[in-house]
Structure formats: structure tokens, C-alpha cells
PDB file of C-alpha atoms in Angstrom:
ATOM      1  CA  UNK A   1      73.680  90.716  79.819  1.00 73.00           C
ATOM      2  CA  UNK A   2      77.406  90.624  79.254  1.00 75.00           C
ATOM      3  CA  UNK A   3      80.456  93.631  78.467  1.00 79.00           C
ATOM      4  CA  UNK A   4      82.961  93.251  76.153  1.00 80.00           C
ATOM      5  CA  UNK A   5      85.816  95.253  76.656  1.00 80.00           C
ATOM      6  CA  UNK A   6      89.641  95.181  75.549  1.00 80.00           C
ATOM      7  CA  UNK A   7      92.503  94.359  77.975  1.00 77.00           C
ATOM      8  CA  UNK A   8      95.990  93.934  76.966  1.00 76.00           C
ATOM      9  CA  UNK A   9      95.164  93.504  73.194  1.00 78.00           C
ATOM     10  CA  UNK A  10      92.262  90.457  74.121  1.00 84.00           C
ATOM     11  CA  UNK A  11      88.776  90.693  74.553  1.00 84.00           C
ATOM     12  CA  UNK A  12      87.457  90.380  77.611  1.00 81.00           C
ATOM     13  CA  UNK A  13      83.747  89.000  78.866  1.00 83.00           C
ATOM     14  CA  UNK A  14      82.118  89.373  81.961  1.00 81.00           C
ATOM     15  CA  UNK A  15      78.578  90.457  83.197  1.00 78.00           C
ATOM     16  CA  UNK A  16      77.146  93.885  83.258  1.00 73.00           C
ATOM     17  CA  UNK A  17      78.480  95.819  86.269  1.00 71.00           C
ATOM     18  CA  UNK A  18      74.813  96.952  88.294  1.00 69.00           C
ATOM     19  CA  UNK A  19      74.603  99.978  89.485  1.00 66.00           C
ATOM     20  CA  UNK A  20      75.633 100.684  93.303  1.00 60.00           C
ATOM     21  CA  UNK A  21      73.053 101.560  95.905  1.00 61.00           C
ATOM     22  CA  UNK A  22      72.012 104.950  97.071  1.00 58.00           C
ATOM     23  CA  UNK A  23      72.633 103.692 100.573  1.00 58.00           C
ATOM     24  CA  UNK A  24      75.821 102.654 100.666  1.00 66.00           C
ATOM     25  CA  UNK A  25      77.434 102.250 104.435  1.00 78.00           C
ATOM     26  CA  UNK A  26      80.342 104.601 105.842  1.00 79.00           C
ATOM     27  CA  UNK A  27      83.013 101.443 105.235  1.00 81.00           C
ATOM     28  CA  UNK A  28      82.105 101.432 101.476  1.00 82.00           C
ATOM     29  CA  UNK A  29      81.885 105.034 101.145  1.00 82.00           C
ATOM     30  CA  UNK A  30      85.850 104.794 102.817  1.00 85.00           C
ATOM     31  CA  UNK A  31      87.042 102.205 100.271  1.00 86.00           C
ATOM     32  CA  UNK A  32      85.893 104.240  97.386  1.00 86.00           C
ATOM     33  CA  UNK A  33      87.548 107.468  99.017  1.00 88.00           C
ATOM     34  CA  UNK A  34      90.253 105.325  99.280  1.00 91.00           C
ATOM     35  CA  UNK A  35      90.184 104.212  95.556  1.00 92.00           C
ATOM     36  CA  UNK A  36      89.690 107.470  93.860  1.00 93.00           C
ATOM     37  CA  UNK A  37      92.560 108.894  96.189  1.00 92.00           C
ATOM     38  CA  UNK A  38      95.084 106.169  94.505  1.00 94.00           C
ATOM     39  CA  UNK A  39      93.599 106.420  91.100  1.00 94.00           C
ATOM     40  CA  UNK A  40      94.328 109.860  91.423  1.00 94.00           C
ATOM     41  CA  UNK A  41      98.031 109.304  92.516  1.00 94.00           C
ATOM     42  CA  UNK A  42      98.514 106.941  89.527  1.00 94.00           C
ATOM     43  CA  UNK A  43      97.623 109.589  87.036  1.00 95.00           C
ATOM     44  CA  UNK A  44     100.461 111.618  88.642  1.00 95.00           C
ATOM     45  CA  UNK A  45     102.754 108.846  88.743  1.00 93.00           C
ATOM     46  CA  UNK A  46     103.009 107.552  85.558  1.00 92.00           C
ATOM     47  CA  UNK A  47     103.268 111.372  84.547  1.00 94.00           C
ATOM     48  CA  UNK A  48     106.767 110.672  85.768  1.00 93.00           C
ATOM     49  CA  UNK A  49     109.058 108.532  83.075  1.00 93.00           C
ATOM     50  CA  UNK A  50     111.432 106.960  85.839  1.00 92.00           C
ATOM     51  CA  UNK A  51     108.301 106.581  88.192  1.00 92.00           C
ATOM     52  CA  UNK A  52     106.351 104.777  85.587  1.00 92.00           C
ATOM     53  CA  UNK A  53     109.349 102.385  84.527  1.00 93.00           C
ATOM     54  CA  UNK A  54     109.818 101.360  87.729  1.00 91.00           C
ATOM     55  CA  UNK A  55     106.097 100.386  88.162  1.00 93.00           C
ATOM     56  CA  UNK A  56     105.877  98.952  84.544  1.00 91.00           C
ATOM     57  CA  UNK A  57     108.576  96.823  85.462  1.00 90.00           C
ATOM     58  CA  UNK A  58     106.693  95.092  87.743  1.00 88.00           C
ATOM     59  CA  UNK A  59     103.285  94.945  85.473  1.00 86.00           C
ATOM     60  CA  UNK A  60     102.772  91.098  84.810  1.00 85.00           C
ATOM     61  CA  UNK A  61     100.860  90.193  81.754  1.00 81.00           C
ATOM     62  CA  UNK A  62      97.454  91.855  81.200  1.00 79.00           C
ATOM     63  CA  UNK A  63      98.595  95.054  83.875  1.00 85.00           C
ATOM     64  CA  UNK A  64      99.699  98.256  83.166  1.00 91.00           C
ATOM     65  CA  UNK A  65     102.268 100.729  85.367  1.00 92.00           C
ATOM     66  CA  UNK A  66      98.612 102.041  85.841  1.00 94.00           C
ATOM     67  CA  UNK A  67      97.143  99.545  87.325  1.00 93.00           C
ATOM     68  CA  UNK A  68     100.579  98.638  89.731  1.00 94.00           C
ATOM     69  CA  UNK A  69     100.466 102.101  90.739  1.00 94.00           C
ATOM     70  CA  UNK A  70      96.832 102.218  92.063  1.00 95.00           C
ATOM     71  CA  UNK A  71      97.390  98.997  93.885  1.00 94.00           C
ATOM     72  CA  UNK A  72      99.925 100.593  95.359  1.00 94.00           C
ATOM     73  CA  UNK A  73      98.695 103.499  96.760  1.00 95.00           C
ATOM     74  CA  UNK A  74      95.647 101.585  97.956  1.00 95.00           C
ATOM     75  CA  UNK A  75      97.967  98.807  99.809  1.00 94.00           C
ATOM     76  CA  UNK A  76     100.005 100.244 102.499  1.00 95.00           C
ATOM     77  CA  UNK A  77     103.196  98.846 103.690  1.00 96.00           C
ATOM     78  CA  UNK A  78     103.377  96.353 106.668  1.00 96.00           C
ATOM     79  CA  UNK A  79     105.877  96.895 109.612  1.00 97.00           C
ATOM     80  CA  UNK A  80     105.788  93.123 110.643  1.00 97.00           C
ATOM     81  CA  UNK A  81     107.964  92.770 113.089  1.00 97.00           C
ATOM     82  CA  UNK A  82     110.878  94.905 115.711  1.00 97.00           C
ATOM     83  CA  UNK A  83     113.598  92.996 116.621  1.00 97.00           C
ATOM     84  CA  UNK A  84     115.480  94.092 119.930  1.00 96.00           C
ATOM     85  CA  UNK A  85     117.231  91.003 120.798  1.00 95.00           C
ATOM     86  CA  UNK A  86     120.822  93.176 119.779  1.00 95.00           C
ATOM     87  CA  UNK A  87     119.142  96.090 121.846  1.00 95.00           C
ATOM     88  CA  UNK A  88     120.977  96.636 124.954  1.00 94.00           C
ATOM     89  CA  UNK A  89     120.681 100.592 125.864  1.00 92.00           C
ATOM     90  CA  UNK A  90     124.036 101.088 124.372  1.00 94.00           C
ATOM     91  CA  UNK A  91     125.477 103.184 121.405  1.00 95.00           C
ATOM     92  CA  UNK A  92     125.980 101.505 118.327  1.00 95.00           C
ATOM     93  CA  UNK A  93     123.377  98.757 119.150  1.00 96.00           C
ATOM     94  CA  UNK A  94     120.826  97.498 116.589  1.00 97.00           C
ATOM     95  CA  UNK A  95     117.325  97.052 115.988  1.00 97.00           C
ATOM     96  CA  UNK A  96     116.251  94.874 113.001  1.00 98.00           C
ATOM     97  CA  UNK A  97     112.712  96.128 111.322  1.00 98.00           C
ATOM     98  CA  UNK A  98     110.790  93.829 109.211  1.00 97.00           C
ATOM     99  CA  UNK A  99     108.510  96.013 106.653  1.00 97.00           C
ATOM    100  CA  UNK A 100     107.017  94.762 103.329  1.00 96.00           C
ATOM    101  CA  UNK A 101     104.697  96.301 100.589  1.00 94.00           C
ATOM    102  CA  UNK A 102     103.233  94.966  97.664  1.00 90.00           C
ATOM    103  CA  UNK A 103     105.680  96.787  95.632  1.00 91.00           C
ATOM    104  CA  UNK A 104     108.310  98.586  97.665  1.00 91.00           C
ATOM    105  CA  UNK A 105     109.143  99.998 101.174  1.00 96.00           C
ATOM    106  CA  UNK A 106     110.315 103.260 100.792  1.00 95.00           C
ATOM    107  CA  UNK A 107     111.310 103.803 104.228  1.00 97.00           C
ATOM    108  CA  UNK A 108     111.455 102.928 107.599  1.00 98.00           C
ATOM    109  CA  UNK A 109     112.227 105.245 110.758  1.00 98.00           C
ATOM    110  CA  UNK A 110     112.592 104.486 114.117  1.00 98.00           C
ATOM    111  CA  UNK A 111     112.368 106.616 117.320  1.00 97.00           C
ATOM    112  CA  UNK A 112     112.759 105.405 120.857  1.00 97.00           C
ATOM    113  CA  UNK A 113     110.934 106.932 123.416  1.00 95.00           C
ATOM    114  CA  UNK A 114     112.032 106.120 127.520  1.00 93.00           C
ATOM    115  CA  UNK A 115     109.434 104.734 130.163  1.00 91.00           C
ATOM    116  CA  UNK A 116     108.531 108.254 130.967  1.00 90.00           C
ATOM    117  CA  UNK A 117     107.970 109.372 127.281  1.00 91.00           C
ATOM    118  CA  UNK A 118     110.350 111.396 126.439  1.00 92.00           C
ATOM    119  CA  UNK A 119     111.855 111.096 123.297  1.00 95.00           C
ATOM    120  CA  UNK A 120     115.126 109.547 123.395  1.00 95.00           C
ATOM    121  CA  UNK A 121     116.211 109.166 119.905  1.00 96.00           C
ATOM    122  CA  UNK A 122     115.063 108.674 116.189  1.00 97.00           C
ATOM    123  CA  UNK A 123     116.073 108.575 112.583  1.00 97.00           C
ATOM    124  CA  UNK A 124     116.066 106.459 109.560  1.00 97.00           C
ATOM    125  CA  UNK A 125     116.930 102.925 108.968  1.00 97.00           C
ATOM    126  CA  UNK A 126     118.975 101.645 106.295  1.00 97.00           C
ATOM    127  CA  UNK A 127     117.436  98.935 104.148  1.00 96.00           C
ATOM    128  CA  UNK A 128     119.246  95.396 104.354  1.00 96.00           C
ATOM    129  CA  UNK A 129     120.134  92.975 101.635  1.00 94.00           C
ATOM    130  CA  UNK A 130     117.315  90.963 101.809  1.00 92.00           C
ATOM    131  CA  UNK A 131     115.185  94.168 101.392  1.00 89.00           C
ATOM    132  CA  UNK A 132     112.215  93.273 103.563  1.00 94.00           C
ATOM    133  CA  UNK A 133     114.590  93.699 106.772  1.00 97.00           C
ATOM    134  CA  UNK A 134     116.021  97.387 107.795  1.00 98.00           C
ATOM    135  CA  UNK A 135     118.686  98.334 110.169  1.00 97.00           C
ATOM    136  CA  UNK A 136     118.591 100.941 112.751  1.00 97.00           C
ATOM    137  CA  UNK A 137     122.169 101.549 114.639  1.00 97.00           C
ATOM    138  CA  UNK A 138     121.751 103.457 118.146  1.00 96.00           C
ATOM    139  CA  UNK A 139     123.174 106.906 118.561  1.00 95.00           C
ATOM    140  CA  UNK A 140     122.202 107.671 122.512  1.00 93.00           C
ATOM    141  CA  UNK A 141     122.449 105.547 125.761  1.00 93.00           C
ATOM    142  CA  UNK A 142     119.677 104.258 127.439  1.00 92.00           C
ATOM    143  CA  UNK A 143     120.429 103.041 130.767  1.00 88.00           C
ATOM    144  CA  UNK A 144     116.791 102.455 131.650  1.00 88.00           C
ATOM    145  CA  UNK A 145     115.548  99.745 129.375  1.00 91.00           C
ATOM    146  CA  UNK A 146     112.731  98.381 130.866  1.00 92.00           C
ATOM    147  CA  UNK A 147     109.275 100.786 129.987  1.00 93.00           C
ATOM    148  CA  UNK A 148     111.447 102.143 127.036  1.00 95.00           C
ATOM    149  CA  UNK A 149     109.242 102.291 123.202  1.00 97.00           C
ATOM    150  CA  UNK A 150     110.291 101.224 119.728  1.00 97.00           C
ATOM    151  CA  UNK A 151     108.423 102.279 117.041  1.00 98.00           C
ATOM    152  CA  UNK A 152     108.862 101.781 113.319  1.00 98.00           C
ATOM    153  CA  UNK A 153     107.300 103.772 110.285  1.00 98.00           C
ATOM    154  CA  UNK A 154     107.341 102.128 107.183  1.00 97.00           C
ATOM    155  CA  UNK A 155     106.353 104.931 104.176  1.00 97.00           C
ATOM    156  CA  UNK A 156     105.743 103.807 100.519  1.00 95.00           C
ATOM    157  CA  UNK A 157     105.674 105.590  97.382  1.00 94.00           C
ATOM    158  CA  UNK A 158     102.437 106.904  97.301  1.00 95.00           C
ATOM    159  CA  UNK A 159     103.347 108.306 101.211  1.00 94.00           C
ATOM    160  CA  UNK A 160     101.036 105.564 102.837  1.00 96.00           C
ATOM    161  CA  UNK A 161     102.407 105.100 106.679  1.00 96.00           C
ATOM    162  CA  UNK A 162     101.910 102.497 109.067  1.00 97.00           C
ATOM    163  CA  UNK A 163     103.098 102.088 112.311  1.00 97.00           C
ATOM    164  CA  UNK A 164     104.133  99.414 115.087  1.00 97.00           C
ATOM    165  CA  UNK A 165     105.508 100.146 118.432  1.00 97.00           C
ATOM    166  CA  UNK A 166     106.688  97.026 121.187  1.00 96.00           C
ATOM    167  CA  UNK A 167     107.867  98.435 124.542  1.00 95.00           C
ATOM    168  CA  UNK A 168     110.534  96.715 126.528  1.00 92.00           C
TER     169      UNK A 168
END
């Protein structure tokens, strides 16, 4: 049993989809969640003209803004890495983010939080040349390093958030 269906103006060929289980576990009940939720926020999307250029821009051959945009709300962003090695405690210093996405970082923020967990400090970095790194400049003193938190949120298009935190 094969389908024949139309994609990008060829035919496609592949077998007949079976139909899913009644008893489907809690992960795979998640991922379709999951799914419909960015289906639904590529309907809205490419509802938008300058939203669905920018994801048509990056549709290869055989993809539509459609099909970018549901990837990307079902892939959130990566924070990779927080670099402190310019971190001293001191105004002005700076703390280099690393955050990627499948198709763009929307933005990164960064808080810093002392040993004892109050918050010191936060706001939004500014998105280097490179564009996977992002720059956060210091605005308050912090004397006590050691104990002290850095965490980045990286945010995509769709809103997806993820976080990492390193403590000194």
C-alpha cells in the first residue's frame, strides 16, 4: 500500500501512514501537544507578510514558510554556553552568551543573582556580529563574586525559552 501526494510541484511516494495506537504513552501524547501547539503558531505566522518572508527566506527546496515556521516553534533555542572570564564584579564588565536556534535567537537576558539570592541585576543582551554570541555589559558592583549566579534566557519567535545558569 503506497500514498501519492504532491510536494513542491513533484509527486511524492511513500507507504500508507497506520493508524496510531489507542495507548499511546504520556511522552508521545507531549510531542503531539507539542506539535499541534506549533502548527497552530504557523497558521498565525504566516498570517503576517513580513513574518512569513522572513521564514520563506529560509525555506530550502521542497519547504514552505509553513513548514520553517512549525519547526520552529517546535525547536527551542539553545543557551550553550556563559562566558565570565571578562566578569570581575565591576561596572561596565562583560559576559559573553552563546545561544543558537534553528532559525533565529530572538533574545537573550541575563540577571545576576549574589550568593545569598538576591537579585543583583538583569536586562537584555545585545546580539554580536557573529550572531550566535550576545553581549551583556554590567550596570551594578558586585564585590562578592564567589556564590554569585548567571543566568541567560534565550527567547525565539514563537516565545520558546530556555535557560542556563553557572555560579561563580
Amino acid at each position: 500500500m503506497l500514498t501519492f501526494r504532491q510536494k513542491a510541484g513533484k509527486t511524492v511516494v511513500s507507504k500508507l501512514r497506520r493508524a496510531t495506537p489507542a495507548s499511546d504513552s504520556e511522552k508521545s501524547a507531549a510531542v503531539r501537544t507539542k506539535f499541534a501547539a506549533s502548527v497552530d503558531y504557523a497558521k498565525k505566522a504566516i498570517k503576517d507578510a513580513a513574518t512569513k518572508a522572513m521564514y520563506q527566506a529560509m525555506a530550502t527546496e521542497g519547504r514552505s514558510a509553513f513548514n520553517v515556521a512549525t519547526a520552529d516553534a517546535f525547536n527551542p533555542p539553545t543557551v550553550d554556553s556563559i562566558n565570565t572570564t571578562n566578569y570581575h564584579g565591576a561596572v561596565g564588565d562583560e559576559i559573553i552568551v552563546r545561544a543558537e536556534d534553528d532559525f533565529k535567537v530572538a533574545g537573550v537576558k541575563v540577571s545576576i543573582e549574589s550568593a545569598a539570592g538576591a537579585l543583583l541585576e538583569q536586562g537584555d543582551a545585545v546580539m554580536l556580529e557573529n550572531t550566535i554570541d550576545w553581549s551583556y555589559k554590567t550596570t551594578q558592583a558586585n564585590p562578592a563574586l564567589a556564590g554569585s549566579k548567571i543566568t541567560a534566557v534565550a527567547s525565539d519567535l514563537p516565545g520558546n525559552n530556555t535557560t542556563l545558569s553557572v555560579t561563580l
